[in-house]
XYZ file of C-alpha atoms in Angstrom:
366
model
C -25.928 1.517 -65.232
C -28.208 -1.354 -63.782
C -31.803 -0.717 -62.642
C -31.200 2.199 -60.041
C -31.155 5.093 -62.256
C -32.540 8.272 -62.726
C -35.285 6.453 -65.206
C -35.912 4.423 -62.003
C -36.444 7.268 -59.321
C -38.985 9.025 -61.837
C -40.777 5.728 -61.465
C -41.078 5.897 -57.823
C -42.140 9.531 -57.419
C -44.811 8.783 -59.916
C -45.688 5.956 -58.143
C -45.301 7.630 -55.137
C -47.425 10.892 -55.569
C -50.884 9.501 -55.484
C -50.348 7.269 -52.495
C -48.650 10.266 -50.835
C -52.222 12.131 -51.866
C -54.299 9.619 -50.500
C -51.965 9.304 -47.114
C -51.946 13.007 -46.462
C -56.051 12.617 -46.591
C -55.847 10.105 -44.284
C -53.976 11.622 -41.705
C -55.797 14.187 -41.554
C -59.081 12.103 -40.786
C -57.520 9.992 -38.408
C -56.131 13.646 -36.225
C -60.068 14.154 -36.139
C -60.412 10.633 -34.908
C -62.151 8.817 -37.936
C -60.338 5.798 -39.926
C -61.137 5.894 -43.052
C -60.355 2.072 -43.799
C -62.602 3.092 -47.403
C -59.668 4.757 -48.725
C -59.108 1.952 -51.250
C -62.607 2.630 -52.365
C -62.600 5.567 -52.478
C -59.673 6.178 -55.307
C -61.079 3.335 -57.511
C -64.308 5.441 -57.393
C -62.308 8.848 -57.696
C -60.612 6.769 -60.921
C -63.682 5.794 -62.336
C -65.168 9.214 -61.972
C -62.455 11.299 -63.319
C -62.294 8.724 -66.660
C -66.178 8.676 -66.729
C -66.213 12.927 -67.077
C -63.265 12.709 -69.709
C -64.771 10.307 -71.636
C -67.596 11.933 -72.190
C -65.846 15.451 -71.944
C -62.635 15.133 -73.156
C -61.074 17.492 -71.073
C -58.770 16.627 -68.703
C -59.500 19.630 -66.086
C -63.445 18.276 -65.763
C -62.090 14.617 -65.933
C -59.833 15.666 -62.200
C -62.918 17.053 -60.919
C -64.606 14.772 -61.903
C -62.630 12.515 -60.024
C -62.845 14.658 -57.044
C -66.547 14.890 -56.928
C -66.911 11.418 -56.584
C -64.326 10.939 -53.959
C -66.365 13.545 -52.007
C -69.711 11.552 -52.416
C -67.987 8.255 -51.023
C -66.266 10.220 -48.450
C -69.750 11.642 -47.636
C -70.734 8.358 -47.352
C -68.184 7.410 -45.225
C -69.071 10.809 -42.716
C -73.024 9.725 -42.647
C -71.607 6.141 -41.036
C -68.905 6.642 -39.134
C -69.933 9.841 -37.379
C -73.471 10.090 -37.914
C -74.934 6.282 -37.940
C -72.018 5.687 -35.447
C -71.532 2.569 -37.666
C -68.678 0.667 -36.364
C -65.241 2.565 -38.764
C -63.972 -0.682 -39.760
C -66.818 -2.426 -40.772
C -68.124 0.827 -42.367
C -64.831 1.251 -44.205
C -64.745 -2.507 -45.616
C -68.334 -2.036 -47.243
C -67.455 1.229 -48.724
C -64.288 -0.693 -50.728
C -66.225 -3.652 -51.600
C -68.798 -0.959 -52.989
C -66.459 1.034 -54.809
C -65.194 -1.910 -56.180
C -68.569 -3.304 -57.326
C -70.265 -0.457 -58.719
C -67.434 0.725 -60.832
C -67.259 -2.349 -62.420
C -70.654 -2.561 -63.332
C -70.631 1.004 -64.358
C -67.686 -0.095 -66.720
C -69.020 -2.601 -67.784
C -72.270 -0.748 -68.495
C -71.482 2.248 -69.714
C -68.171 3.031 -71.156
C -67.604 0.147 -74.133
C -65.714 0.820 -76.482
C -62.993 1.948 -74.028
C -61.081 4.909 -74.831
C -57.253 5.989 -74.628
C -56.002 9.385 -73.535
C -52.608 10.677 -73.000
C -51.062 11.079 -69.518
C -50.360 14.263 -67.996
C -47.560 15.980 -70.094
C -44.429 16.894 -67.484
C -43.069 20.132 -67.266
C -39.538 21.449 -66.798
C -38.739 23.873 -64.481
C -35.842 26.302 -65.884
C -32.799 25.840 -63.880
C -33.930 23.340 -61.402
C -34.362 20.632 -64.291
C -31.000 21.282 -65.471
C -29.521 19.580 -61.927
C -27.963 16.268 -62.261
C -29.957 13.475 -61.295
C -32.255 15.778 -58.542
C -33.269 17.857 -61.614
C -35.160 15.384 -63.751
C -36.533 13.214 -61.029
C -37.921 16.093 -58.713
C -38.418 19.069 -61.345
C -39.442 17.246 -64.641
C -42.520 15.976 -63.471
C -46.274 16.877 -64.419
C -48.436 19.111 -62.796
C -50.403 16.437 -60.298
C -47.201 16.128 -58.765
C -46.086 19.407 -57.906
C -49.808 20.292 -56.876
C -49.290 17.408 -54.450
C -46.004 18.514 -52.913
C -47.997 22.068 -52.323
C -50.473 20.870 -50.863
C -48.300 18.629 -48.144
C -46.688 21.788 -47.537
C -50.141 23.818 -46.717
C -51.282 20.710 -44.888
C -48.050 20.970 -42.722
C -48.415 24.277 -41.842
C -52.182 23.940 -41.489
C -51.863 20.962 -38.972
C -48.778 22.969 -37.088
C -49.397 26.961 -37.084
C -53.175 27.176 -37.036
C -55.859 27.076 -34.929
C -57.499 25.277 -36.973
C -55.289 22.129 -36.815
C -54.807 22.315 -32.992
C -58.396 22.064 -33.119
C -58.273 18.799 -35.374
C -55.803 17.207 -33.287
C -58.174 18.312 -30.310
C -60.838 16.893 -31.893
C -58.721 13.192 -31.984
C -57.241 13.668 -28.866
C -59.972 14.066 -26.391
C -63.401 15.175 -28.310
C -65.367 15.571 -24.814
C -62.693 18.071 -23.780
C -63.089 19.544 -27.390
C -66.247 20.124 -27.072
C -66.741 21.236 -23.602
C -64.296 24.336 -24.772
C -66.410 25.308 -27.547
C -65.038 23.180 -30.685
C -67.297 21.170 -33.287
C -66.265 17.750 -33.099
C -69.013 17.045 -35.477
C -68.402 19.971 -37.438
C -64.689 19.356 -37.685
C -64.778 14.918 -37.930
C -67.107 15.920 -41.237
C -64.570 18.303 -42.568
C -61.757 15.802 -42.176
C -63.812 12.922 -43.659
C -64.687 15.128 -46.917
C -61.176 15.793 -47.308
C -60.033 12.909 -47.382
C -62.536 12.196 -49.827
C -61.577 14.370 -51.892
C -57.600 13.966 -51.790
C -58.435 10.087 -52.434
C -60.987 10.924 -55.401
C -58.196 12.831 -56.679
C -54.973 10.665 -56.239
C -57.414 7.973 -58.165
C -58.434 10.433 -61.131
C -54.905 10.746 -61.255
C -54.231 6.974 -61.888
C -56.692 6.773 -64.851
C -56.698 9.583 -66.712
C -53.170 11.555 -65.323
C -50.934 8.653 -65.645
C -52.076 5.152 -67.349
C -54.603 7.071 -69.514
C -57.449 4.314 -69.362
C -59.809 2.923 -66.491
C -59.272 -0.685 -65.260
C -61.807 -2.514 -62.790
C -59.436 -2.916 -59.872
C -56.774 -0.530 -61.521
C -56.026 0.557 -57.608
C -54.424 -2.598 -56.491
C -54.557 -1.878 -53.232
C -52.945 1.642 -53.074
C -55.648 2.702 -50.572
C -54.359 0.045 -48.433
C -50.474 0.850 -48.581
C -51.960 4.811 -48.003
C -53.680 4.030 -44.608
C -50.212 1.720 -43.938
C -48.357 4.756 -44.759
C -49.973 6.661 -42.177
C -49.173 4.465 -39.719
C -45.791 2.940 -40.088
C -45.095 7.134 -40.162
C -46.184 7.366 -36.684
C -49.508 9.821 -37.748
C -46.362 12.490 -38.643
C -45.888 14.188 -42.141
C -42.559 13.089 -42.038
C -42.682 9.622 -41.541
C -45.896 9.419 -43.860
C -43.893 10.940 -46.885
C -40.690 7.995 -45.755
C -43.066 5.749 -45.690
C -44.642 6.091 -49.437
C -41.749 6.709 -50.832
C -41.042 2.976 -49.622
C -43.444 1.839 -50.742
C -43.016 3.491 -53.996
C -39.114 2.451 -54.322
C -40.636 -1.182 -53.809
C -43.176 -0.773 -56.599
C -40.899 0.709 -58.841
C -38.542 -1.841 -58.161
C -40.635 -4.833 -58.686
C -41.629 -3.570 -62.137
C -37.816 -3.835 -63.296
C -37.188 -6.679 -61.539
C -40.266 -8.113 -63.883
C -38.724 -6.809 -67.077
C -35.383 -8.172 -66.358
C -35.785 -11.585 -64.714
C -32.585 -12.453 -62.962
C -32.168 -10.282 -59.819
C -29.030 -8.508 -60.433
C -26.387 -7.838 -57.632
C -27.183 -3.963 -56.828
C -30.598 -5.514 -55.367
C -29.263 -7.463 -52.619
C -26.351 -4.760 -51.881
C -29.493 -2.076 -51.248
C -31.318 -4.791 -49.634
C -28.628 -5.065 -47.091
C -27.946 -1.545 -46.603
C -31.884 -0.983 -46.153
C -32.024 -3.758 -43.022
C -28.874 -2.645 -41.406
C -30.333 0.663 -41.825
C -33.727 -0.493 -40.387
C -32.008 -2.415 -37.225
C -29.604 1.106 -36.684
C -32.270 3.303 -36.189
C -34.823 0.858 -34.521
C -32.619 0.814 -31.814
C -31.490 3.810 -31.538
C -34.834 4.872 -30.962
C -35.320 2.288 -28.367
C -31.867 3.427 -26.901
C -32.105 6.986 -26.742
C -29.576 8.106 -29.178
C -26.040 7.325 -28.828
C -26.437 5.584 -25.983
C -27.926 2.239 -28.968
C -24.989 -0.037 -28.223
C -25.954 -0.414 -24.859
C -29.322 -0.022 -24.854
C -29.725 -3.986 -24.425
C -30.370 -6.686 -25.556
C -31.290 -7.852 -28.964
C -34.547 -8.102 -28.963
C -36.371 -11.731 -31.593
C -37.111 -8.704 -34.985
C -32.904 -7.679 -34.401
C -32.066 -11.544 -34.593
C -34.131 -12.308 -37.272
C -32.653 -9.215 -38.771
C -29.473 -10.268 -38.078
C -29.838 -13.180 -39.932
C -31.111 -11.760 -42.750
C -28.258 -9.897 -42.716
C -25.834 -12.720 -43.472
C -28.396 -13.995 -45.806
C -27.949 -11.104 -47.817
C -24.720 -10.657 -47.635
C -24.148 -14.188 -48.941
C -25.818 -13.068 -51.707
C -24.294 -10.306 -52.472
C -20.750 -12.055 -52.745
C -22.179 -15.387 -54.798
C -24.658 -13.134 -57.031
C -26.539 -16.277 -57.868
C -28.732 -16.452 -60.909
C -32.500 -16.493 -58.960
C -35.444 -15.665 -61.019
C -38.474 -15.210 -59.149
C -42.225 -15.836 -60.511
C -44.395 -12.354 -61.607
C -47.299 -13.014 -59.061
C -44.438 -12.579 -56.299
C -43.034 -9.515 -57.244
C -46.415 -7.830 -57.443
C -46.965 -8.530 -54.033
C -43.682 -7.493 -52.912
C -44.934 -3.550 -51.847
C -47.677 -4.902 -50.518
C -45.384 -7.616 -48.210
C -43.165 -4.955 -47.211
C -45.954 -2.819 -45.892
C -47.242 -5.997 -43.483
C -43.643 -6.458 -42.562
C -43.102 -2.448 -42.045
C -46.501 -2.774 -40.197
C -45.776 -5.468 -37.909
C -42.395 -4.295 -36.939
C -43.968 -0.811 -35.783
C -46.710 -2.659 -33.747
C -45.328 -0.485 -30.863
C -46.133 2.683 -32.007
C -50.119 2.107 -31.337
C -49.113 4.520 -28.366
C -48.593 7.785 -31.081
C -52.254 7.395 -32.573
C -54.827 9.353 -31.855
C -56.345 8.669 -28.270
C -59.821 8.963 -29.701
C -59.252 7.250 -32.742
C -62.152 5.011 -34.395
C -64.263 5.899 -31.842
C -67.738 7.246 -32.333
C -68.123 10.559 -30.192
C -71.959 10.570 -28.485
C -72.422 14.246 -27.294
C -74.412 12.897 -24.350
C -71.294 11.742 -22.789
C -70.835 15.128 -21.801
């Protein structure tokens, strides 16, 4: 059946769901104009927390809030810089990881020897909807994080889109002198953003320790904060292309964990591969081109020819299927290389973020 089956896709939406958590956090901070560059941080902590209340609790409920709480505290933390302190976001964001990453090792280290097992969510079958080929088992055989997750993109979608409330937000990012001036909190709003981000990180990182693995792991993260904020950003600050987004990153993750297992890259790798950049270099410039009118929209620009080539590339492959075996350390880096790639080939976009974005708002502007 070779690695792409349905085993494979239940990977990736497992992989994908807390990153897709953390993401939807995100965006929402950065509509109110605050980068939360933390976010890695900020789930190790929310990991730590949520295995720190169910080791001592054993219940997995308290464990999630756990989690949650402390993703809240570190997102407080984050508020009390960035919009308070008017600490520069970036450097405020770096010092938050490196302190998440710090004291939960300690706190490990410190506190909870002899480590402790626990079983991963259980997954749940929807009647009916499970029963679908392939669709069934990948999107409706999953555990209860997952589906909580895909509510609450929904109620952030129509929160962001048919409220007041998320006009507001996007006010807020937009132009917060103009926000203000008609009677909006920017502070208010910025801390509101901030927190829930917090929170959706804390809990996207309980999720990791005690949901899926089952134990805490200094580090266990591995940079999932990072390929969140990415997310946001190679989506163009949209729901849409935030959910595309992680689930490439997710598909990449999944796949470099068979790839590991197996060793030799088999064919049906460089066949997607291909299909993926063509894919890519189609609607790249039909976006530049305005639709149908791509075949003429110019000329190619130095990303299409470098495309190109790795087009033939991996064609070439495809058609000598050569035995290649790649070292481990390489294919664990291989989401994280995709998301610099996906990153700097969307360098563009800048234009689609917030106006007001990681910039401290000083109400005596007004």
């Amino acid at each position: 059946m070779g690695i792409f089956d349905v085993a494979f896709l239940v990977s990736a939406v497992t992989i994908a769901a807390p990153i897709l958590l953390a993401a939807t956090g995100e965006l929402v901070s950065e509509r109110a104009g605050v980068l939360n560059v933390g976010l890695e941080g900020v789930m190790l902590t929310g990991a730590f927390g949520g295995y720190l209340v169910m080791w001592g609790t054993g219940s997995l409920v308290l464990g999630f809030l756990g989690g949650m709480i402390a993703g809240l505290l570190f997102g407080a933390i984050m508020a009390l810089l960035s919009i308070e302190a008017k600490v520069d976001q970036i450097v405020s964001g770096i010092a938050l990881t490196l302190l998440g990453y710090g004291l939960t090792a300690f706190l490990n280290e410190r506190f909870l020897v002899p480590s402790r097992t626990f079983e991963p969510l259980p997954r749940l079958a929807i009647p009916l909807l499970s029963d679908i080929p392939v669709i069934g088992p990948v999107l409706f055989h999953q555990d209860v994080f997952i589906y909580a997750t895909a509510i609450l993109l929904v109620l952030v979608v129509l929160a962001l889109s048919r409220t007041t409330w998320g006009i507001n937000l996007k006010a807020v990012g937009e132009s917060p002198i103009s926000a203000d001036a008609a009677g909006v909190g920017v502070r208010g709003m910025r801390w509101a953003a901030v927190l829930f981000s917090g929170l959706c990180a804390g809990a996207a990182g309980a999720y990791l320790s005690i949901g899926d693995v089952g134990v805490f792991r200094e580090g266990m993260t591995g940079g999932r904060g990072y390929l969140a904020i990415a997310a946001v950003l190679f989506g163009g600050w949209r729901m849409a292309g935030l959910g595309i987004a992680a689930m490439i990153f997710a598909v990449a993750d999944a796949t470099q964990l068979r790839l590991q297992a197996i060793g030799v890259i088999p064919r049906e790798v460089w066949v997607a591969a291909t299909i993926l950049v063509v894919l890519g270099m189609v609607l790249g410039r039909m976006r530049r081109g305005g639709g149908a009118r791509w075949l003429a929209s110019g000329r190619p620009t130095g990303i299409e020819v470098a495309g190109l080539a790795l087009v033939v590339v991996l064609s070439a492959l495809v058609l000598i299927s050569p035995s290649i075996t790649l070292p481990v350390s390489l294919w664990l880096g291989m989401p994280y290389l995709l998301a610099l790639v996906a990153l700097g080939t969307e360098g563009k976009r800048r234009h689609r973020a917030p106006t007001a974005l990681a910039i401290p708002y000083l109400r005596s502007e007004v």
